[in-house]
Amino acid sequence: MVKVLFVCLGNICRSPTAEGVFRAVVRAHGLEEIIEVDSAGTHAYHIGEAPDARAQAAAVRRGIDLSELRGRQATRCDIESFDFILAMDRENLKYLRALSPPGQEQKIRLFLEFAPARPEREVPDPYFGGESGFDRVLDMVEEAAIGLLEHIQRERL
Ligand code: 4NP
């Protein structure tokens, strides 16, 4: 089993989008019994909430349903138990590294490392912006999700 956790600030926009997209990629390759996928936030603001309506609408336009996901906060235990902890931006990365038990920090990376052809290394927070920000998140996340699956297939399976 390979366990993947996506992390952003609120766990209602970027990381549930990444979870939904990566789940779809994993399912399309018939690997859902082998790769476990989850998401969490660094902050507690949106615990128990469904993803932001704008994130859900943007995902539905690409055939992805996020409606069953619920916000939760990342814990130290998550860092112990997941193999890949993928931060959406450098703030999330810094927070997770500080939360990490000693010796586990190498599991925590920027998600966009897996989209090396893109110029960006951070998925920008779409929360305070317009609809187009959510489509941009999906463009980035779709590319990195494919790169991540290829990496896992190469290194872990
Ligand atoms: P996310 O977006 O980190 O992609 O889920 C945000 C959601 C909520 C807030 C900030 C970012 N907030 O400040 O409540």
PDB file of N, CA and C in Angstrom, residues 22 30 58 80 84 86 96 113 123 135 140 151:
ATOM      1  N   PHE A  22      -6.548  13.042  -8.141  1.00  0.00           N
ATOM      2  CA  PHE A  22      -5.610  11.911  -8.040  1.00  0.00           C
ATOM      3  C   PHE A  22      -6.363  10.589  -7.882  1.00  0.00           C
ATOM      4  N   GLY A  30      -6.625   1.429 -12.373  1.00  0.00           N
ATOM      5  CA  GLY A  30      -6.972   0.212 -11.622  1.00  0.00           C
ATOM      6  C   GLY A  30      -6.116   0.002 -10.385  1.00  0.00           C
ATOM      7  N   ALA A  58     -16.031  23.634 -10.339  1.00  0.00           N
ATOM      8  CA  ALA A  58     -14.927  23.525 -11.306  1.00  0.00           C
ATOM      9  C   ALA A  58     -14.563  22.060 -11.531  1.00  0.00           C
ATOM     10  N   GLU A  80       3.489  10.438  10.128  1.00  0.00           N
ATOM     11  CA  GLU A  80       4.032   9.094  10.384  1.00  0.00           C
ATOM     12  C   GLU A  80       3.435   8.082   9.417  1.00  0.00           C
ATOM     13  N   PHE A  84       3.634   9.837   1.144  1.00  0.00           N
ATOM     14  CA  PHE A  84       3.831  11.094   0.424  1.00  0.00           C
ATOM     15  C   PHE A  84       2.908  12.130   1.053  1.00  0.00           C
ATOM     16  N   LEU A  86       1.977  15.916   0.434  1.00  0.00           N
ATOM     17  CA  LEU A  86       2.220  16.842  -0.659  1.00  0.00           C
ATOM     18  C   LEU A  86       1.565  18.187  -0.383  1.00  0.00           C
ATOM     19  N   LEU A  96       4.105  21.846   7.788  1.00  0.00           N
ATOM     20  CA  LEU A  96       4.182  20.384   7.892  1.00  0.00           C
ATOM     21  C   LEU A  96       5.551  19.938   8.379  1.00  0.00           C
ATOM     22  N   GLU A 113       6.294  19.654  -7.586  1.00  0.00           N
ATOM     23  CA  GLU A 113       7.548  18.992  -7.994  1.00  0.00           C
ATOM     24  C   GLU A 113       7.260  17.900  -9.012  1.00  0.00           C
ATOM     25  N   VAL A 123       0.747  25.859  -5.835  1.00  0.00           N
ATOM     26  CA  VAL A 123      -0.626  25.992  -6.326  1.00  0.00           C
ATOM     27  C   VAL A 123      -1.226  27.193  -5.592  1.00  0.00           C
ATOM     28  N   ASP A 135     -10.146  26.956 -11.919  1.00  0.00           N
ATOM     29  CA  ASP A 135      -9.764  26.223 -13.142  1.00  0.00           C
ATOM     30  C   ASP A 135      -8.251  26.114 -13.233  1.00  0.00           C
ATOM     31  N   MET A 140      -3.156  22.743 -12.940  1.00  0.00           N
ATOM     32  CA  MET A 140      -1.897  22.385 -12.272  1.00  0.00           C
ATOM     33  C   MET A 140      -1.979  21.001 -11.636  1.00  0.00           C
ATOM     34  N   HIS A 151       5.648   8.621 -10.964  1.00  0.00           N
ATOM     35  CA  HIS A 151       6.721   8.503  -9.969  1.00  0.00           C
ATOM     36  C   HIS A 151       6.485   7.288  -9.071  1.00  0.00           C
TER      37      HIS A 151
END
